[in-house]
PDB file of C-alpha atoms in Angstrom:
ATOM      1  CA  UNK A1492      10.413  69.805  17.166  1.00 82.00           C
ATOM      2  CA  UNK A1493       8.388  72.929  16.584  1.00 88.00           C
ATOM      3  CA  UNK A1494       7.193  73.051  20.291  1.00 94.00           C
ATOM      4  CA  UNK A1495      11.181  73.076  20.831  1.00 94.00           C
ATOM      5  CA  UNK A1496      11.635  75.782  18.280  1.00 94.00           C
ATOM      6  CA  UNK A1497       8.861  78.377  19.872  1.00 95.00           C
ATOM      7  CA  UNK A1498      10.331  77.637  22.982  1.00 97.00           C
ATOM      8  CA  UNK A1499      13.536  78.496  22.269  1.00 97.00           C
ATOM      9  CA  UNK A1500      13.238  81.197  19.424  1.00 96.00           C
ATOM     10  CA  UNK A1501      14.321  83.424  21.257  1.00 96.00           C
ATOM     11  CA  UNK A1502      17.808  82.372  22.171  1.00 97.00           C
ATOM     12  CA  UNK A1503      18.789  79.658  19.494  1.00 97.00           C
ATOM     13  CA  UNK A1504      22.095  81.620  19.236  1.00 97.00           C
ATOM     14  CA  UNK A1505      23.277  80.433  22.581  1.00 96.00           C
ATOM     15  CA  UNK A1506      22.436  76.700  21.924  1.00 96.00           C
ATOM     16  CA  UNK A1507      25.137  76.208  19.376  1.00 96.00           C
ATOM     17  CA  UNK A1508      27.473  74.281  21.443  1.00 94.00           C
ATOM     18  CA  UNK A1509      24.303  72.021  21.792  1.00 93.00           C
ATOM     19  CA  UNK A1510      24.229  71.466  18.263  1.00 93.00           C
ATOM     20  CA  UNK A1511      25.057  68.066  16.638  1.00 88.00           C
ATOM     21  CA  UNK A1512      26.615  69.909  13.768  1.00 92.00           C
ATOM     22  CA  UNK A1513      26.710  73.658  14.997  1.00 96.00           C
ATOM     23  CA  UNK A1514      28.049  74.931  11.720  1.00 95.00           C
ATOM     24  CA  UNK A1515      25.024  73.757   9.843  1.00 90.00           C
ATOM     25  CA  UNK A1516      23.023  74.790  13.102  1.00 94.00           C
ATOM     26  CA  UNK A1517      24.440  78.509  12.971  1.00 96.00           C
ATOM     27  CA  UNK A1518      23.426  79.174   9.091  1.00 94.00           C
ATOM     28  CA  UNK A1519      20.097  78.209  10.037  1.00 93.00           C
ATOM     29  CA  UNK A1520      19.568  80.359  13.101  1.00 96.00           C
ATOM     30  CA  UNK A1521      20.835  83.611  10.564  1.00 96.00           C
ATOM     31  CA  UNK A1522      18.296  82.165   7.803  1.00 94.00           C
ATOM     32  CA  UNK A1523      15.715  82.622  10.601  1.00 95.00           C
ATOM     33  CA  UNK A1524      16.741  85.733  11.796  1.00 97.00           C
ATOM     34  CA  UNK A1525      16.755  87.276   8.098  1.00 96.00           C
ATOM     35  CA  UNK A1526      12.916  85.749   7.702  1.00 93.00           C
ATOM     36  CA  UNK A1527      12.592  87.698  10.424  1.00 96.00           C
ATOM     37  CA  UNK A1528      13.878  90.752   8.885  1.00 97.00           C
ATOM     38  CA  UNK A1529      11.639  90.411   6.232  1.00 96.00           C
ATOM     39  CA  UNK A1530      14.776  89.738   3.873  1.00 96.00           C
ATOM     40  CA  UNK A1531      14.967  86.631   1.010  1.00 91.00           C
ATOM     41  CA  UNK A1532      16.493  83.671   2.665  1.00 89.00           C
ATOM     42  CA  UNK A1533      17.373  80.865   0.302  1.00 87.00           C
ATOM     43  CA  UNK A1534      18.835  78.733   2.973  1.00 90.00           C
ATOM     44  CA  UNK A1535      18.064  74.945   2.129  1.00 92.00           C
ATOM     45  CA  UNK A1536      15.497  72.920   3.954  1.00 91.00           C
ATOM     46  CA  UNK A1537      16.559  68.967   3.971  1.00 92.00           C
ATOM     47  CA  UNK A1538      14.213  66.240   4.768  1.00 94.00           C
ATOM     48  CA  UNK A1539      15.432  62.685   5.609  1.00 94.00           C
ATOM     49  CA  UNK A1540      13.656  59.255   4.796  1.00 94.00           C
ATOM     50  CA  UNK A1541      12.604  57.441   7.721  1.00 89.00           C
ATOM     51  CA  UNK A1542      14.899  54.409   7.505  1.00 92.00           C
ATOM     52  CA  UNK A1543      14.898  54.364   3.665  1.00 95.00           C
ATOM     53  CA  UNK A1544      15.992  50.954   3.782  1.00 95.00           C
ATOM     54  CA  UNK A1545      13.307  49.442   5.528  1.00 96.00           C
ATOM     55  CA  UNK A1546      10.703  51.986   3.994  1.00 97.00           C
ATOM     56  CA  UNK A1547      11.755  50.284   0.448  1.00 98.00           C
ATOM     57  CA  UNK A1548      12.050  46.423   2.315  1.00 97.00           C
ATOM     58  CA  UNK A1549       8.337  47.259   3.596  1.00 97.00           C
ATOM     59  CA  UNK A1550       6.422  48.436   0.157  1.00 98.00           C
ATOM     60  CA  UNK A1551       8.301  45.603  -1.897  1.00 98.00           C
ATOM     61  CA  UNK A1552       6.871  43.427   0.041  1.00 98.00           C
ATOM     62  CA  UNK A1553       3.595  44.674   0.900  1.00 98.00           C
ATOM     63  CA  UNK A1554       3.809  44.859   4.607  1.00 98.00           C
ATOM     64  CA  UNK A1555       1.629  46.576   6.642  1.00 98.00           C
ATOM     65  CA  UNK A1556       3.081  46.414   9.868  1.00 97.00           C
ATOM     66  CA  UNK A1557       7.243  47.337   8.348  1.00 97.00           C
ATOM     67  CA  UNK A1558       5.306  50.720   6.452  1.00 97.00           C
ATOM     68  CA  UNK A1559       3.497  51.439   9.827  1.00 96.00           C
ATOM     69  CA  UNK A1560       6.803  51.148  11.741  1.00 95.00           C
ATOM     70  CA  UNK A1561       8.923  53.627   9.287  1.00 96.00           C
ATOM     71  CA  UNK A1562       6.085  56.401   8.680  1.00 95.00           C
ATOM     72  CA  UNK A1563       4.275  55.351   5.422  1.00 97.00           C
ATOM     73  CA  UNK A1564       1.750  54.777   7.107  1.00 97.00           C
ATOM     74  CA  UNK A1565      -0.725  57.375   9.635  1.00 94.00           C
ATOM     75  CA  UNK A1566       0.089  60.517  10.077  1.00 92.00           C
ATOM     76  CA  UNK A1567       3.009  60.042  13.461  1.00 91.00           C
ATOM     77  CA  UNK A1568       6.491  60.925  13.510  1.00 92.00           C
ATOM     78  CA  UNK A1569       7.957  57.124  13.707  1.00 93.00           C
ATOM     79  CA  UNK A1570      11.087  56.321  15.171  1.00 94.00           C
ATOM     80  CA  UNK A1571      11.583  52.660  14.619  1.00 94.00           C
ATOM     81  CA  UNK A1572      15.205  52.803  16.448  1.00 95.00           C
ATOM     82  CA  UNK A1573      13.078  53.996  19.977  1.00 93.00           C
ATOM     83  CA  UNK A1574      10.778  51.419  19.179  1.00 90.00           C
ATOM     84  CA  UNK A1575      13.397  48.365  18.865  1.00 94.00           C
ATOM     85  CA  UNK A1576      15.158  49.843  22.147  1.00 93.00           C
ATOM     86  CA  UNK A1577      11.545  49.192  23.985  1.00 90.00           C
ATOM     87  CA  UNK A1578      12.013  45.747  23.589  1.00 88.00           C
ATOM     88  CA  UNK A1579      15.621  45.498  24.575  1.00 91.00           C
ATOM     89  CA  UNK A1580      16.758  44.956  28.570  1.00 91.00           C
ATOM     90  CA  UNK A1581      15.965  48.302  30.436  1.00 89.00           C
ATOM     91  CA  UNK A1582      18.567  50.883  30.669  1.00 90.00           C
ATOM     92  CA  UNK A1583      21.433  48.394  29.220  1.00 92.00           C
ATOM     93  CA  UNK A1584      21.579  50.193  25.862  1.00 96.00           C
ATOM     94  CA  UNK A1585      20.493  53.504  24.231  1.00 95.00           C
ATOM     95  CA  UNK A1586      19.366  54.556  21.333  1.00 94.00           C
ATOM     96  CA  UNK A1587      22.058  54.968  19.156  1.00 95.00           C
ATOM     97  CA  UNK A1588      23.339  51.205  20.081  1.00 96.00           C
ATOM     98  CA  UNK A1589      20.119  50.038  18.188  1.00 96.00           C
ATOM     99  CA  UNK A1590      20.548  52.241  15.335  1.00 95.00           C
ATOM    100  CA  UNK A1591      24.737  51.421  15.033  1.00 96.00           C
ATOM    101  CA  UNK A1592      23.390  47.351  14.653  1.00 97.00           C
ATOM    102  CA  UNK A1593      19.899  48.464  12.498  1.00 97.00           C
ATOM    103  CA  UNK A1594      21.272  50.149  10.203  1.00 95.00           C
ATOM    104  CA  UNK A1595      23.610  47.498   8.882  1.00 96.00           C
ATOM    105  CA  UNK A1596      21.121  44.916   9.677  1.00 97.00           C
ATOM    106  CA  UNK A1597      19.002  46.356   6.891  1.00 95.00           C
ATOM    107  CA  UNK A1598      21.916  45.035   4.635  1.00 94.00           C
ATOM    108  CA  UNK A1599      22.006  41.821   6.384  1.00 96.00           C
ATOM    109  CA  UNK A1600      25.104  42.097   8.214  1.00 95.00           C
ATOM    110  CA  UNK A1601      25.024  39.651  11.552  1.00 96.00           C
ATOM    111  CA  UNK A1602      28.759  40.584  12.879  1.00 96.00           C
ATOM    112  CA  UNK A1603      27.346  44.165  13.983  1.00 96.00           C
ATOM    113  CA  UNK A1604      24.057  42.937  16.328  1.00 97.00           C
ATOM    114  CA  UNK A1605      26.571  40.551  17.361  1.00 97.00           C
ATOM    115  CA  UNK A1606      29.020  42.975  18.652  1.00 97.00           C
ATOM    116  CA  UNK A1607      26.359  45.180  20.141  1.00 96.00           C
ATOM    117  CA  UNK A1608      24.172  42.742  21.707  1.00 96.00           C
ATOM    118  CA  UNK A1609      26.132  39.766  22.654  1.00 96.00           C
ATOM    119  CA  UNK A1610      24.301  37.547  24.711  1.00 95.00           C
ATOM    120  CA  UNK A1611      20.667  39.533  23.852  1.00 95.00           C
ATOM    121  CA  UNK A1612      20.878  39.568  20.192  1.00 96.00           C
ATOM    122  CA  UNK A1613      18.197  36.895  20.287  1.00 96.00           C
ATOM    123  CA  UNK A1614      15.944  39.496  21.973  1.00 96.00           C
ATOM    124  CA  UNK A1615      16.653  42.071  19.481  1.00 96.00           C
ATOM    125  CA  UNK A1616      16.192  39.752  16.038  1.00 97.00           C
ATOM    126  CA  UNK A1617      12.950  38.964  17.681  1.00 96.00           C
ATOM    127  CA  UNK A1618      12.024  42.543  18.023  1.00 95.00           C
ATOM    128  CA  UNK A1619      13.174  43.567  14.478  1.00 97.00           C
ATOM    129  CA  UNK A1620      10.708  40.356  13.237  1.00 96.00           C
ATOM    130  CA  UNK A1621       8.125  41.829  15.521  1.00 95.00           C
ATOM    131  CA  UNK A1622       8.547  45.612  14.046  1.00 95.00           C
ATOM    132  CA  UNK A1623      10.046  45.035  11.085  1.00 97.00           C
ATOM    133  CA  UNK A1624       8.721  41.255   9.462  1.00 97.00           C
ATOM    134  CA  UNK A1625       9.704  42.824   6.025  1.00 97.00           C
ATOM    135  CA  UNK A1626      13.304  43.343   6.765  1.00 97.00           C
ATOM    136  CA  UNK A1627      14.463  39.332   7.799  1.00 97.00           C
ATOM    137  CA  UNK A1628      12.157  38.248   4.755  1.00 97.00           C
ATOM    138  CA  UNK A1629      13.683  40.474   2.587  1.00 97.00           C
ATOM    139  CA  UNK A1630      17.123  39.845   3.684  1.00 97.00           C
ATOM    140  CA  UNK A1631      16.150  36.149   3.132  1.00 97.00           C
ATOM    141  CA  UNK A1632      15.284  36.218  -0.002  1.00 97.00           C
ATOM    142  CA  UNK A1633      18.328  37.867  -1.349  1.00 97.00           C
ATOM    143  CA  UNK A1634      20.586  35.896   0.131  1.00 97.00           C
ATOM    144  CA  UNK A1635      18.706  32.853  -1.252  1.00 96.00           C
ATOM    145  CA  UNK A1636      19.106  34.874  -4.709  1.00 97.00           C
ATOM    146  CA  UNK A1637      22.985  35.223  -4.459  1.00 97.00           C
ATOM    147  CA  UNK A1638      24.497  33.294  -7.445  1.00 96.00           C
ATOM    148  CA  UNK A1639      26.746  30.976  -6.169  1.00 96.00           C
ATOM    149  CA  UNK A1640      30.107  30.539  -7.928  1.00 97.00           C
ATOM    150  CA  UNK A1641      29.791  33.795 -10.722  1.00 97.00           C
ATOM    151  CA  UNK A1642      32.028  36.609 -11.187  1.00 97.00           C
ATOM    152  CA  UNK A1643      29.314  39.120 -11.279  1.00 97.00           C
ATOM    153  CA  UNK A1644      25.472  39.254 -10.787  1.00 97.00           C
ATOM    154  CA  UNK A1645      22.898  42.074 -13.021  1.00 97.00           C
ATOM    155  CA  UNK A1646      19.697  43.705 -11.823  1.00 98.00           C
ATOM    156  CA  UNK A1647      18.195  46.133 -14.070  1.00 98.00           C
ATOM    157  CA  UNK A1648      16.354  49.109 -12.172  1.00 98.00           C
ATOM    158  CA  UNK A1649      12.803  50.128 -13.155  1.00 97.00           C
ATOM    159  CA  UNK A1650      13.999  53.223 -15.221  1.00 97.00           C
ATOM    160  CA  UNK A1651      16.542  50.603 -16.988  1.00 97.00           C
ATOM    161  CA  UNK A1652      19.472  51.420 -15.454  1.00 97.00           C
ATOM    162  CA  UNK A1653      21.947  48.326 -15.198  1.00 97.00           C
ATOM    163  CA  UNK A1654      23.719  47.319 -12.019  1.00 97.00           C
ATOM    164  CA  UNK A1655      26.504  45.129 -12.640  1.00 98.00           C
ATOM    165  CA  UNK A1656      28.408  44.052  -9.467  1.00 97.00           C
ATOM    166  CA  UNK A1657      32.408  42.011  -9.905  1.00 97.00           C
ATOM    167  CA  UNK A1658      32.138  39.551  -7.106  1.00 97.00           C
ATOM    168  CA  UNK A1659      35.428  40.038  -5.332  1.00 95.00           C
ATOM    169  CA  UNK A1660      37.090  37.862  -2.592  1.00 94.00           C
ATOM    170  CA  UNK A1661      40.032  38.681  -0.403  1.00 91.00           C
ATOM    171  CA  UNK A1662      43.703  37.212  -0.413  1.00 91.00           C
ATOM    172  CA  UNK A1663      45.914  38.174   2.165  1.00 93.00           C
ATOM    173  CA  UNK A1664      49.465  37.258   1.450  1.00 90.00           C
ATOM    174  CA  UNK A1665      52.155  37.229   3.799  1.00 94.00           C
ATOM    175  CA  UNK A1666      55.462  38.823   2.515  1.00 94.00           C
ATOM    176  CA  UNK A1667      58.848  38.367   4.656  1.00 94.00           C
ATOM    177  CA  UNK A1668      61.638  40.348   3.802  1.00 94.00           C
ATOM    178  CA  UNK A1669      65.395  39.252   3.649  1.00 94.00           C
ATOM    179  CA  UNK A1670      65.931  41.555   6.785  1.00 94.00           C
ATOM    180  CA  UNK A1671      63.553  39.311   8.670  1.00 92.00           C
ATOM    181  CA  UNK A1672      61.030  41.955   8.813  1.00 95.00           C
ATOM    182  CA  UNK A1673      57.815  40.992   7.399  1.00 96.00           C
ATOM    183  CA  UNK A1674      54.217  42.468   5.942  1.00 95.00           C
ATOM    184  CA  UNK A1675      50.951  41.515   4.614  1.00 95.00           C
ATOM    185  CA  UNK A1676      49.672  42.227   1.115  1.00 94.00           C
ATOM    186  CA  UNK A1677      45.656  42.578   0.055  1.00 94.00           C
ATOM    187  CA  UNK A1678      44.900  41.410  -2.743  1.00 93.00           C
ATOM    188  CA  UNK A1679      41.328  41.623  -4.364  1.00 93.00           C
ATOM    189  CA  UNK A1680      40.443  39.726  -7.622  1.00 93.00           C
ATOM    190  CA  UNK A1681      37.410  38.988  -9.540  1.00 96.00           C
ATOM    191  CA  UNK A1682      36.212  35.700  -8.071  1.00 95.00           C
ATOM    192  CA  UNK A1683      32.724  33.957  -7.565  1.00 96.00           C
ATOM    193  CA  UNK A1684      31.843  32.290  -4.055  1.00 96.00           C
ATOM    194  CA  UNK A1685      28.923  29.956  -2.839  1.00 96.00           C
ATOM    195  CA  UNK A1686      27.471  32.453  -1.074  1.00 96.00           C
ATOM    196  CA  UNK A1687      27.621  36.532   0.153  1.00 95.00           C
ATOM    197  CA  UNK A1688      26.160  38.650   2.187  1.00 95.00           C
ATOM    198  CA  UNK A1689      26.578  42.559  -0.462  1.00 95.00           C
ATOM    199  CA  UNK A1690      23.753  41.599  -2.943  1.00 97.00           C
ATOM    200  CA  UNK A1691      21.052  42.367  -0.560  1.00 97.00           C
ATOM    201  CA  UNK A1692      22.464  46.332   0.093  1.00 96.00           C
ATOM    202  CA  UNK A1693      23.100  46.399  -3.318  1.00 97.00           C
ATOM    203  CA  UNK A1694      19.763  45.712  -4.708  1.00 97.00           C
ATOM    204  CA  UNK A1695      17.918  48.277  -1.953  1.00 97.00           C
ATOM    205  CA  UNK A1696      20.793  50.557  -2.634  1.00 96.00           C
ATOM    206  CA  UNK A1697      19.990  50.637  -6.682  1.00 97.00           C
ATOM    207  CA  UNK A1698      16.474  51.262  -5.664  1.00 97.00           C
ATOM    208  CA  UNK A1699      17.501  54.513  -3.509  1.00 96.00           C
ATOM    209  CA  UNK A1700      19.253  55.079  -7.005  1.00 96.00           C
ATOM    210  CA  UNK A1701      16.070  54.840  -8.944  1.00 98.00           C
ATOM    211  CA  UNK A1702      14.545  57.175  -6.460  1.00 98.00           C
ATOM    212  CA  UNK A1703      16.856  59.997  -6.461  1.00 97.00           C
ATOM    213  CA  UNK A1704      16.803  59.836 -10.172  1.00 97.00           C
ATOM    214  CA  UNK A1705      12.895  59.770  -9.924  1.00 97.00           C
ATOM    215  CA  UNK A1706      13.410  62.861  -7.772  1.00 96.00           C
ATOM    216  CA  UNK A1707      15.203  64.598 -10.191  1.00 96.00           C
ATOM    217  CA  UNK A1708      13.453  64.241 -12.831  1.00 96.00           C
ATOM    218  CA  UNK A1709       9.880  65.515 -11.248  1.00 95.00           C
ATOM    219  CA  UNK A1710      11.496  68.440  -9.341  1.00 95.00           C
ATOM    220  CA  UNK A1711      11.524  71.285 -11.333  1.00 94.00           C
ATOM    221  CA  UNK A1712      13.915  73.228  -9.288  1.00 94.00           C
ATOM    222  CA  UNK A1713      17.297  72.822  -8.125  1.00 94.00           C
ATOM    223  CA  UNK A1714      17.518  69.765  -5.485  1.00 96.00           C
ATOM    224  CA  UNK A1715      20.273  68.526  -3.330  1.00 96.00           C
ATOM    225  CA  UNK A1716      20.522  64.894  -2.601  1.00 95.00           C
ATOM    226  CA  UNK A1717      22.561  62.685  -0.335  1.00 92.00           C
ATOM    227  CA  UNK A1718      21.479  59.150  -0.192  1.00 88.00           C
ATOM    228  CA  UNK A1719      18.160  59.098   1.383  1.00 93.00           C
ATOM    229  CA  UNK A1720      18.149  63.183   2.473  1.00 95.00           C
ATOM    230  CA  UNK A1721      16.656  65.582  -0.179  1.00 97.00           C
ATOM    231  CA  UNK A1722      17.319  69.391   0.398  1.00 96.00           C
ATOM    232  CA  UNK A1723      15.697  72.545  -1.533  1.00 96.00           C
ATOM    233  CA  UNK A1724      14.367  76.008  -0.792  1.00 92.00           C
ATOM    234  CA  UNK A1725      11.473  75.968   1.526  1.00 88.00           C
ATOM    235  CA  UNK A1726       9.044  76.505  -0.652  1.00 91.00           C
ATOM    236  CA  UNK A1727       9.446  73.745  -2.299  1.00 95.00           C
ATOM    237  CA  UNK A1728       9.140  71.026   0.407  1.00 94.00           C
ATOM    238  CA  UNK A1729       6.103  69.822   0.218  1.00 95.00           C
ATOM    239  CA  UNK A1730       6.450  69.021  -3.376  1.00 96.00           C
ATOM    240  CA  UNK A1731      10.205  66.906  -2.186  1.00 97.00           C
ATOM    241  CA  UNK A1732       7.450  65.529   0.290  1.00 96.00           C
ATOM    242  CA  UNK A1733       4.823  64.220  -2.342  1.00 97.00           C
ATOM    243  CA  UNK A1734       7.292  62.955  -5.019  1.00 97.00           C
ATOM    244  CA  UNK A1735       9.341  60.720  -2.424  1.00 97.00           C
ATOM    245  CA  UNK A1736       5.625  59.435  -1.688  1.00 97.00           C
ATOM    246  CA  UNK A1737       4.583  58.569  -5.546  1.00 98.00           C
ATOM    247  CA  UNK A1738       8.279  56.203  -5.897  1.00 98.00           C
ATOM    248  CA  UNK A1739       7.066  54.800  -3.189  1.00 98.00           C
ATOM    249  CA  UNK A1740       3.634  54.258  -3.819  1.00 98.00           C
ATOM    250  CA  UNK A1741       4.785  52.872  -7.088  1.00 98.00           C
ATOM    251  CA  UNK A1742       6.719  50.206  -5.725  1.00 98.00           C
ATOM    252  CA  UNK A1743       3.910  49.296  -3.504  1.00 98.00           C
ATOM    253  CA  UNK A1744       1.684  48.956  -6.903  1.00 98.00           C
ATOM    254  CA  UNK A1745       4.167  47.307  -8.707  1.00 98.00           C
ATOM    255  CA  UNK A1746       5.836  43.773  -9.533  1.00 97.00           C
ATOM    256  CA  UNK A1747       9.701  45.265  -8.622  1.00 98.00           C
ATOM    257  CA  UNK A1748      10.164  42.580  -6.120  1.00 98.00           C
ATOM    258  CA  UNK A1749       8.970  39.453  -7.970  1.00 98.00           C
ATOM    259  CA  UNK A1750      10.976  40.700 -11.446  1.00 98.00           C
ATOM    260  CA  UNK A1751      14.489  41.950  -9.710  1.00 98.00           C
ATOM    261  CA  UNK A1752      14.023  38.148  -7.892  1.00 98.00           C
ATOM    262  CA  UNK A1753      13.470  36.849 -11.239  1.00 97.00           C
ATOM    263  CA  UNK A1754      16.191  38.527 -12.464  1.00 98.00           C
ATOM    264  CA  UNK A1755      18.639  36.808 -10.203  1.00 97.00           C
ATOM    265  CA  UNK A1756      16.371  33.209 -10.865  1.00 96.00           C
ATOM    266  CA  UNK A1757      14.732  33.094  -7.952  1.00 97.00           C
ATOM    267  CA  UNK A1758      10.302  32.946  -8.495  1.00 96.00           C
ATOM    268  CA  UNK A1759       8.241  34.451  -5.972  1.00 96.00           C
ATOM    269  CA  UNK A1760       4.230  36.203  -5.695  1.00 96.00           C
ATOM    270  CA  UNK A1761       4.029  38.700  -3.443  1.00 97.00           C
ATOM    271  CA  UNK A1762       0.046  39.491  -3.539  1.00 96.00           C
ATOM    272  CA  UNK A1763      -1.160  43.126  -4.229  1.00 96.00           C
ATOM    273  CA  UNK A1764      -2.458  44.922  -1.249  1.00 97.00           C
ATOM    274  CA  UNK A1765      -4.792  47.740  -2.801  1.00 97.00           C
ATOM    275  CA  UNK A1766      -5.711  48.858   1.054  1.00 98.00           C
ATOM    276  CA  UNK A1767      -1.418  49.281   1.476  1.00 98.00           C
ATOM    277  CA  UNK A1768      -1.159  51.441  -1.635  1.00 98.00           C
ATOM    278  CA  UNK A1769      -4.071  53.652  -0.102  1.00 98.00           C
ATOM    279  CA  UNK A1770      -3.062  54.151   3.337  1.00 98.00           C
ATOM    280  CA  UNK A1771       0.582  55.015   1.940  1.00 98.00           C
ATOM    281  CA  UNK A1772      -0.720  57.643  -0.038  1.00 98.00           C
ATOM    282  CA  UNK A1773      -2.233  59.556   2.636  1.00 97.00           C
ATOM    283  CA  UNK A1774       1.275  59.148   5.238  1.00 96.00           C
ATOM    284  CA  UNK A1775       2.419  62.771   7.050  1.00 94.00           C
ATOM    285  CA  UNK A1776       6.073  61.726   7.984  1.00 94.00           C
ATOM    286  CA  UNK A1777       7.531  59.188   5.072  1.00 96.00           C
ATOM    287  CA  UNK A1778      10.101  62.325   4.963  1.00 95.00           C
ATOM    288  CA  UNK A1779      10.718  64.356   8.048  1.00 90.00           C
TER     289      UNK A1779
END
């Protein structure tokens, strides 16, 4: 990215059209050019998570190979969704195809590697268990943990906030009219099921939560947050950098895993890795 930059420093201006978002891509050219005026610039910096979920899938359950694979651990810029794509069928999908069925993956959905895959979603499960061992153990576990038949299920984060999710089901009722004509109506009520697929996004969802509140609370200075992307003045990055690090060191040192399971009645021992915690603390690109 910065070899990019000094190559093109000169004319950023006429790469707008380039630009995924050329609005946002404009202000930051004219931040640059007023640094380079020698003028105060306090255009925000923003710093995304390298696939949050499986960063907080990988130190919950203290594996090595899922925090190599999203940047917690050595000091290279991962790109897990260019990794996957290596072990797909060469040149029959791109990038973004891996990242459209990853990312809801994560959150165990099945329907969206279906659609995208067909025929080869074997080959990509096996490379997500291959990259990513953390995530389909994870997303085990949870679903294992769903509590079959209630109207709602509890977690309480680390910091003691309460997540209470309604377990709702769909009705669709079909309404005809005394003109013939006809519509359906969607109804959703309170209702508990055997089984469901939400409590595993909403348990690594309540832990991005507990990090942006973490976030906010250590960041003396004004800090924008969306999801998993934390933006603030430049000067101020490499603190965003280090306190994204500590939550996440901290759930690598910690029993989150074994008392949210608990929690939902489920017993499990997930052993302490004291090597993990160490090598975490010393990763270059868990933000980038």
């Amino acid at each position: 990215r910065l070899a990019w930059f000094h190559r093109n420093s000169h004319q950023l201006e006429d790469m707008v059209d380039q630009a995924d978002e050329p609005a946002l891509y404009f202000k930051a050219v004219l931040a640059y050019r007023d640094h380079q005026a020698g003028l105060p610039v306090s255009h925000p910096v923003r710093l995304d998570a390298c696939a949050s979920g499986a960063q907080i899938q990988g130190v919950l359950t203290r594996c090595w190979t899922t925090c190599e694979a999203v940047g917690l651990i050595g000091d290279q810029r991962k790109d897990i969704y260019s990794e996957l794509l290596k072990h797909m069928p060469e040149g029959s999908y791109s990038r973004k195809d891996i990242k459209d069925a990853t990312v809801p993956y994560f959150y165990a959905s099945t329907a969206k590697p279906q659609e995208v895959f067909g025929d080869d979603v074997d080959l990509y499960y096996q490379a997500v268990s291959k990259a990513l061992p953390a995530v389909p153990e994870y997303i085990a576990l949870f679903l294992e943990a769903w509590p079959e038949y209630a109207t709602e299920y509890r977690v309480t984060a680390p910091d003691g906030f309460d997540m209470v999710i309604p377990v709702m089901q769909r009705t669709d009722h079909r309404v005809e009219l005394p003109d013939g004509s006809s519509f359906t109506h969607v109804l959703r009520h309170n209702e508990g099921k055997k089984s469901g697929l939400s409590i595993v996004a909403n348990v690594t969802h309540m832990l991005d939560g507990w990090i942006v509140r973490q976030m906010k609370a250590n960041c003396p200075f004004t800090l924008l947050t969306n999801h998993d992307c934390f933006g603030a003045h430049p000067n101020h990055m490499t603190h965003i950098a280090q306190r994204y690090l500590d939550c996440l060191v901290w759930l690598a040192e910690n029993d989150v895993l074994e008392d949210i399971a608990a929690q939902l009645g489920v017993n499990i021992t997930v052993p302490k890795n004291p090597d993990l915690v160490e090598a975490i603390k010393q990763s270059k690109y868990h933000l980038s």
